[in-house]
mmCIF file of C-alpha atoms in Angstrom:
data_model
loop_
_atom_site.group_PDB
_atom_site.id
_atom_site.type_symbol
_atom_site.label_atom_id
_atom_site.label_comp_id
_atom_site.label_asym_id
_atom_site.label_seq_id
_atom_site.Cartn_x
_atom_site.Cartn_y
_atom_site.Cartn_z
ATOM 1 C CA UNK A 25 14.757 -15.379 -9.939
ATOM 2 C CA UNK A 26 13.053 -18.988 -10.051
ATOM 3 C CA UNK A 27 12.862 -20.656 -13.299
ATOM 4 C CA UNK A 28 10.675 -23.798 -14.802
ATOM 5 C CA UNK A 29 13.178 -25.295 -16.474
ATOM 6 C CA UNK A 30 10.421 -27.182 -18.839
ATOM 7 C CA UNK A 31 12.954 -28.333 -21.125
ATOM 8 C CA UNK A 32 13.772 -30.278 -18.739
ATOM 9 C CA UNK A 33 11.113 -31.697 -17.802
ATOM 10 C CA UNK A 34 9.340 -35.065 -17.652
ATOM 11 C CA UNK A 35 6.547 -36.611 -18.760
ATOM 12 C CA UNK A 36 6.180 -37.344 -14.724
ATOM 13 C CA UNK A 37 6.728 -33.636 -13.919
ATOM 14 C CA UNK A 38 3.140 -31.772 -12.733
ATOM 15 C CA UNK A 39 1.647 -29.594 -15.214
ATOM 16 C CA UNK A 40 1.855 -25.896 -13.729
ATOM 17 C CA UNK A 41 -1.592 -23.820 -13.311
ATOM 18 C CA UNK A 42 -0.460 -20.297 -12.285
ATOM 19 C CA UNK A 43 -3.782 -17.714 -10.926
ATOM 20 C CA UNK A 44 -3.002 -13.942 -10.611
ATOM 21 C CA UNK A 45 -5.185 -10.719 -10.750
ATOM 22 C CA UNK A 46 -5.057 -7.544 -11.033
ATOM 23 C CA UNK A 47 -4.744 -5.843 -7.432
ATOM 24 C CA UNK A 48 -6.419 -7.194 -4.024
ATOM 25 C CA UNK A 49 -9.881 -8.940 -4.038
ATOM 26 C CA UNK A 50 -10.393 -9.919 -7.709
ATOM 27 C CA UNK A 51 -10.767 -13.717 -6.841
ATOM 28 C CA UNK A 52 -8.062 -15.268 -7.020
ATOM 29 C CA UNK A 53 -7.047 -17.320 -4.063
ATOM 30 C CA UNK A 54 -10.854 -18.921 -4.027
ATOM 31 C CA UNK A 55 -10.470 -19.628 -8.174
ATOM 32 C CA UNK A 56 -7.327 -21.251 -7.751
ATOM 33 C CA UNK A 57 -9.631 -23.907 -4.625
ATOM 34 C CA UNK A 58 -12.547 -23.830 -7.474
ATOM 35 C CA UNK A 59 -9.763 -25.599 -10.094
ATOM 36 C CA UNK A 60 -7.551 -27.358 -7.072
ATOM 37 C CA UNK A 61 -11.321 -29.140 -5.817
ATOM 38 C CA UNK A 62 -11.668 -29.665 -9.645
ATOM 39 C CA UNK A 63 -9.556 -31.432 -10.519
ATOM 40 C CA UNK A 64 -8.512 -33.659 -7.570
ATOM 41 C CA UNK A 65 -12.155 -34.723 -7.816
ATOM 42 C CA UNK A 66 -13.753 -34.634 -10.891
ATOM 43 C CA UNK A 67 -10.139 -35.355 -13.281
ATOM 44 C CA UNK A 68 -8.779 -36.676 -10.166
ATOM 45 C CA UNK A 69 -5.507 -35.759 -10.542
ATOM 46 C CA UNK A 70 -3.131 -35.597 -7.249
ATOM 47 C CA UNK A 71 -3.068 -31.803 -7.250
ATOM 48 C CA UNK A 72 -1.107 -29.434 -4.890
ATOM 49 C CA UNK A 73 -1.887 -25.418 -4.618
ATOM 50 C CA UNK A 74 1.488 -22.941 -3.052
ATOM 51 C CA UNK A 75 0.677 -19.797 -1.770
ATOM 52 C CA UNK A 76 3.243 -17.650 -3.526
ATOM 53 C CA UNK A 77 5.337 -15.939 -0.090
ATOM 54 C CA UNK A 78 3.393 -13.482 1.321
ATOM 55 C CA UNK A 79 -0.223 -14.371 0.935
ATOM 56 C CA UNK A 80 -1.772 -15.017 3.999
ATOM 57 C CA UNK A 81 -5.009 -16.840 3.071
ATOM 58 C CA UNK A 82 -3.570 -20.434 3.035
ATOM 59 C CA UNK A 83 -2.983 -19.663 7.310
ATOM 60 C CA UNK A 84 -6.229 -19.620 8.535
ATOM 61 C CA UNK A 85 -7.703 -21.852 5.968
ATOM 62 C CA UNK A 86 -5.290 -25.061 7.227
ATOM 63 C CA UNK A 87 -6.009 -23.861 11.081
ATOM 64 C CA UNK A 88 -10.388 -23.976 9.922
ATOM 65 C CA UNK A 89 -9.991 -26.847 7.979
ATOM 66 C CA UNK A 90 -7.014 -28.925 8.645
ATOM 67 C CA UNK A 91 -6.324 -27.395 12.740
ATOM 68 C CA UNK A 92 -3.180 -27.436 11.634
ATOM 69 C CA UNK A 93 -0.819 -24.458 13.046
ATOM 70 C CA UNK A 94 -0.957 -22.433 10.472
ATOM 71 C CA UNK A 95 2.428 -23.469 8.538
ATOM 72 C CA UNK A 96 2.747 -26.547 7.644
ATOM 73 C CA UNK A 97 1.482 -28.099 5.270
ATOM 74 C CA UNK A 98 -1.792 -29.678 4.732
ATOM 75 C CA UNK A 99 -4.889 -31.645 2.643
ATOM 76 C CA UNK A 100 -8.088 -30.829 2.196
ATOM 77 C CA UNK A 101 -10.437 -32.950 0.350
ATOM 78 C CA UNK A 102 -7.589 -34.954 -1.536
ATOM 79 C CA UNK A 103 -6.035 -31.152 -2.381
ATOM 80 C CA UNK A 104 -2.798 -30.502 -0.773
ATOM 81 C CA UNK A 105 -1.832 -26.635 0.479
ATOM 82 C CA UNK A 106 1.316 -25.549 1.044
ATOM 83 C CA UNK A 107 0.781 -22.373 3.600
ATOM 84 C CA UNK A 108 3.870 -19.377 2.009
ATOM 85 C CA UNK A 109 6.014 -21.450 -0.286
ATOM 86 C CA UNK A 110 8.891 -20.086 -2.659
ATOM 87 C CA UNK A 111 11.309 -22.112 -4.863
ATOM 88 C CA UNK A 112 12.128 -24.814 -2.116
ATOM 89 C CA UNK A 113 8.577 -26.294 -2.748
ATOM 90 C CA UNK A 114 8.013 -25.525 -5.416
ATOM 91 C CA UNK A 115 11.123 -27.627 -7.008
ATOM 92 C CA UNK A 116 9.737 -29.803 -5.236
ATOM 93 C CA UNK A 117 5.856 -30.567 -5.576
ATOM 94 C CA UNK A 118 7.208 -30.469 -9.524
ATOM 95 C CA UNK A 119 8.052 -34.562 -9.292
ATOM 96 C CA UNK A 120 4.949 -35.264 -6.377
ATOM 97 C CA UNK A 121 2.630 -34.110 -8.117
ATOM 98 C CA UNK A 122 0.528 -33.899 -11.232
ATOM 99 C CA UNK A 123 -1.123 -30.869 -10.921
ATOM 100 C CA UNK A 124 0.112 -27.946 -9.548
ATOM 101 C CA UNK A 125 -1.372 -24.328 -8.893
ATOM 102 C CA UNK A 126 0.529 -21.634 -8.097
ATOM 103 C CA UNK A 127 -1.762 -18.408 -6.243
ATOM 104 C CA UNK A 128 -0.292 -15.250 -6.507
ATOM 105 C CA UNK A 129 -2.856 -13.231 -5.625
ATOM 106 C CA UNK A 130 -2.394 -9.651 -6.929
ATOM 107 C CA UNK A 131 0.385 -10.166 -9.444
ATOM 108 C CA UNK A 132 3.677 -8.011 -8.784
ATOM 109 C CA UNK A 133 6.566 -7.290 -10.777
ATOM 110 C CA UNK A 134 8.861 -9.428 -8.742
ATOM 111 C CA UNK A 135 6.206 -12.473 -9.573
ATOM 112 C CA UNK A 136 5.483 -11.487 -13.283
ATOM 113 C CA UNK A 137 7.929 -13.843 -15.046
ATOM 114 C CA UNK A 138 7.255 -17.252 -12.809
ATOM 115 C CA UNK A 139 3.501 -16.468 -13.503
ATOM 116 C CA UNK A 140 4.025 -16.129 -17.600
ATOM 117 C CA UNK A 141 6.094 -19.708 -17.322
ATOM 118 C CA UNK A 142 3.167 -21.919 -16.090
ATOM 119 C CA UNK A 143 1.600 -23.660 -18.531
ATOM 120 C CA UNK A 144 -1.603 -22.253 -17.864
ATOM 121 C CA UNK A 145 -2.503 -19.497 -16.660
ATOM 122 C CA UNK A 146 -5.439 -17.471 -15.559
ATOM 123 C CA UNK A 147 -5.320 -13.672 -14.465
ATOM 124 C CA UNK A 148 -8.621 -12.608 -13.249
ATOM 125 C CA UNK A 149 -9.957 -9.216 -13.047
ATOM 126 C CA UNK A 150 -12.466 -7.081 -11.033
ATOM 127 C CA UNK A 151 -14.067 -4.699 -13.667
ATOM 128 C CA UNK A 152 -15.951 -2.721 -11.481
ATOM 129 C CA UNK A 153 -15.146 1.146 -12.316
ATOM 130 C CA UNK A 154 -13.302 1.290 -9.018
ATOM 131 C CA UNK A 155 -11.211 -2.020 -9.730
ATOM 132 C CA UNK A 156 -10.365 -1.366 -13.239
ATOM 133 C CA UNK A 157 -7.578 1.446 -12.907
ATOM 134 C CA UNK A 158 -5.856 -2.466 -10.798
ATOM 135 C CA UNK A 159 -5.852 -3.608 -14.493
ATOM 136 C CA UNK A 160 -4.741 -0.684 -16.915
ATOM 137 C CA UNK A 161 -1.506 -0.748 -14.409
ATOM 138 C CA UNK A 162 -0.856 -4.141 -15.542
ATOM 139 C CA UNK A 163 -1.294 -3.884 -19.464
ATOM 140 C CA UNK A 164 1.760 -4.437 -20.741
ATOM 141 C CA UNK A 165 1.905 -7.939 -18.911
ATOM 142 C CA UNK A 166 -1.644 -8.577 -19.911
ATOM 143 C CA UNK A 167 -0.340 -7.323 -23.539
ATOM 144 C CA UNK A 168 2.304 -10.044 -24.212
ATOM 145 C CA UNK A 169 -0.416 -13.520 -22.642
ATOM 146 C CA UNK A 170 -3.219 -12.266 -24.992
ATOM 147 C CA UNK A 171 -2.996 -15.366 -26.747
ATOM 148 C CA UNK A 172 -2.326 -17.643 -23.970
ATOM 149 C CA UNK A 173 -4.025 -16.337 -20.677
ATOM 150 C CA UNK A 174 -7.557 -17.569 -19.580
ATOM 151 C CA UNK A 175 -8.476 -13.660 -18.947
ATOM 152 C CA UNK A 176 -11.361 -14.036 -15.377
ATOM 153 C CA UNK A 177 -13.634 -12.142 -14.384
ATOM 154 C CA UNK A 178 -15.960 -12.279 -11.213
ATOM 155 C CA UNK A 179 -16.660 -8.521 -10.771
ATOM 156 C CA UNK A 180 -19.014 -6.284 -13.091
ATOM 157 C CA UNK A 181 -21.409 -5.069 -15.756
ATOM 158 C CA UNK A 182 -21.712 -6.586 -18.768
ATOM 159 C CA UNK A 183 -21.004 -2.979 -20.516
ATOM 160 C CA UNK A 184 -17.724 -2.385 -19.358
ATOM 161 C CA UNK A 185 -16.676 -6.970 -20.582
ATOM 162 C CA UNK A 186 -17.272 -5.879 -24.003
ATOM 163 C CA UNK A 187 -15.668 -2.331 -23.803
ATOM 164 C CA UNK A 188 -12.651 -3.715 -21.507
ATOM 165 C CA UNK A 189 -12.437 -5.791 -25.047
ATOM 166 C CA UNK A 190 -13.465 -3.142 -27.355
ATOM 167 C CA UNK A 191 -10.783 -1.115 -26.556
ATOM 168 C CA UNK A 192 -8.241 -3.688 -24.987
ATOM 169 C CA UNK A 193 -8.861 -7.093 -27.441
ATOM 170 C CA UNK A 194 -8.579 -8.962 -24.697
ATOM 171 C CA UNK A 195 -11.851 -11.864 -24.037
ATOM 172 C CA UNK A 196 -12.799 -12.314 -20.021
ATOM 173 C CA UNK A 197 -15.044 -14.916 -18.990
ATOM 174 C CA UNK A 198 -17.381 -14.168 -16.429
ATOM 175 C CA UNK A 199 -16.365 -17.155 -13.813
ATOM 176 C CA UNK A 200 -19.402 -18.833 -12.858
ATOM 177 C CA UNK A 201 -21.216 -18.285 -9.352
ATOM 178 C CA UNK A 202 -19.778 -20.212 -6.452
ATOM 179 C CA UNK A 203 -19.880 -19.360 -3.053
ATOM 180 C CA UNK A 204 -18.239 -22.638 -1.633
ATOM 181 C CA UNK A 205 -15.142 -23.260 -3.122
ATOM 182 C CA UNK A 206 -14.853 -27.382 -2.035
ATOM 183 C CA UNK A 207 -18.150 -27.867 -3.582
ATOM 184 C CA UNK A 208 -18.053 -28.000 -7.421
ATOM 185 C CA UNK A 209 -21.534 -27.943 -9.067
ATOM 186 C CA UNK A 210 -22.168 -28.500 -13.188
ATOM 187 C CA UNK A 211 -22.214 -25.115 -14.834
ATOM 188 C CA UNK A 212 -18.463 -24.494 -12.850
ATOM 189 C CA UNK A 213 -17.390 -27.772 -13.918
ATOM 190 C CA UNK A 214 -18.406 -27.536 -17.272
ATOM 191 C CA UNK A 215 -16.277 -24.105 -17.171
ATOM 192 C CA UNK A 216 -13.449 -25.304 -16.509
ATOM 193 C CA UNK A 217 -12.860 -28.484 -18.310
ATOM 194 C CA UNK A 218 -12.952 -25.461 -20.832
ATOM 195 C CA UNK A 219 -9.290 -24.172 -19.376
ATOM 196 C CA UNK A 220 -8.163 -27.299 -18.735
ATOM 197 C CA UNK A 221 -8.456 -29.164 -22.015
ATOM 198 C CA UNK A 222 -7.682 -26.627 -24.573
ATOM 199 C CA UNK A 223 -4.959 -24.329 -22.137
ATOM 200 C CA UNK A 224 -2.858 -28.172 -21.311
ATOM 201 C CA UNK A 225 0.303 -27.850 -22.667
ATOM 202 C CA UNK A 226 0.978 -31.196 -25.703
ATOM 203 C CA UNK A 227 -2.433 -31.240 -26.120
ATOM 204 C CA UNK A 228 -3.866 -28.947 -28.522
#
C-alpha cells in the first residue's frame, strides 16, 4: 500500500489534494484540472497533477495540448501532468512541487486509503437519480471523512442535494459552471479559494 509519510515531511514537501468521485462521469478529472490551473495561475504554486494508475484521459490530453506521445509527463499553462502514475511518480513529485493533485477518478477500494491520507480531499458525486447508487455504495468511506472532506457536485437537483444532506448529514456544494478547465473565471476562483484556504493543513 502506498503511504504519504506526513510525519517525516518538511516544509518543502507538497500539499496533497486528492480528487475522487462516486463513479464514472462525475467530473473528477475536469475538477482536478480546474483546481490545478487555479493554483498555478492565481496562487502561483508549482503544481502537478498525477493521473492515478489505469486511467487514460491524460494521454489524450497530452497528445492534443502538448503533442506528447500520451505516456510521458507534459506541461500545459504552467501545470505539469503525469499520465497513469503510481508510487514511483508520487514519491518523486512530493519533493519537486508545492502542490500535488492526485486524480483518482472513480474511487475504488484499492485506492481509498491513499485518498484518505491526502491533505485536502475533494469528493465529487452526481446526485441525479440514476447515479446516486454510486454514492450510496461508498457510504462507509464517505462517513469516515464527514468533517474533513469537501463534498462537491456538478449534476443533480437542489431537492436531491437537500435530501442527501437530511439523510446522511453530508452538505454537497455545487461547483460553478466551468466548461473550460483551463480558464478560471471570477466565480470559480472564489469557489476554489475557499477550499484552498479552509483546508490547508496547519492553516486552520
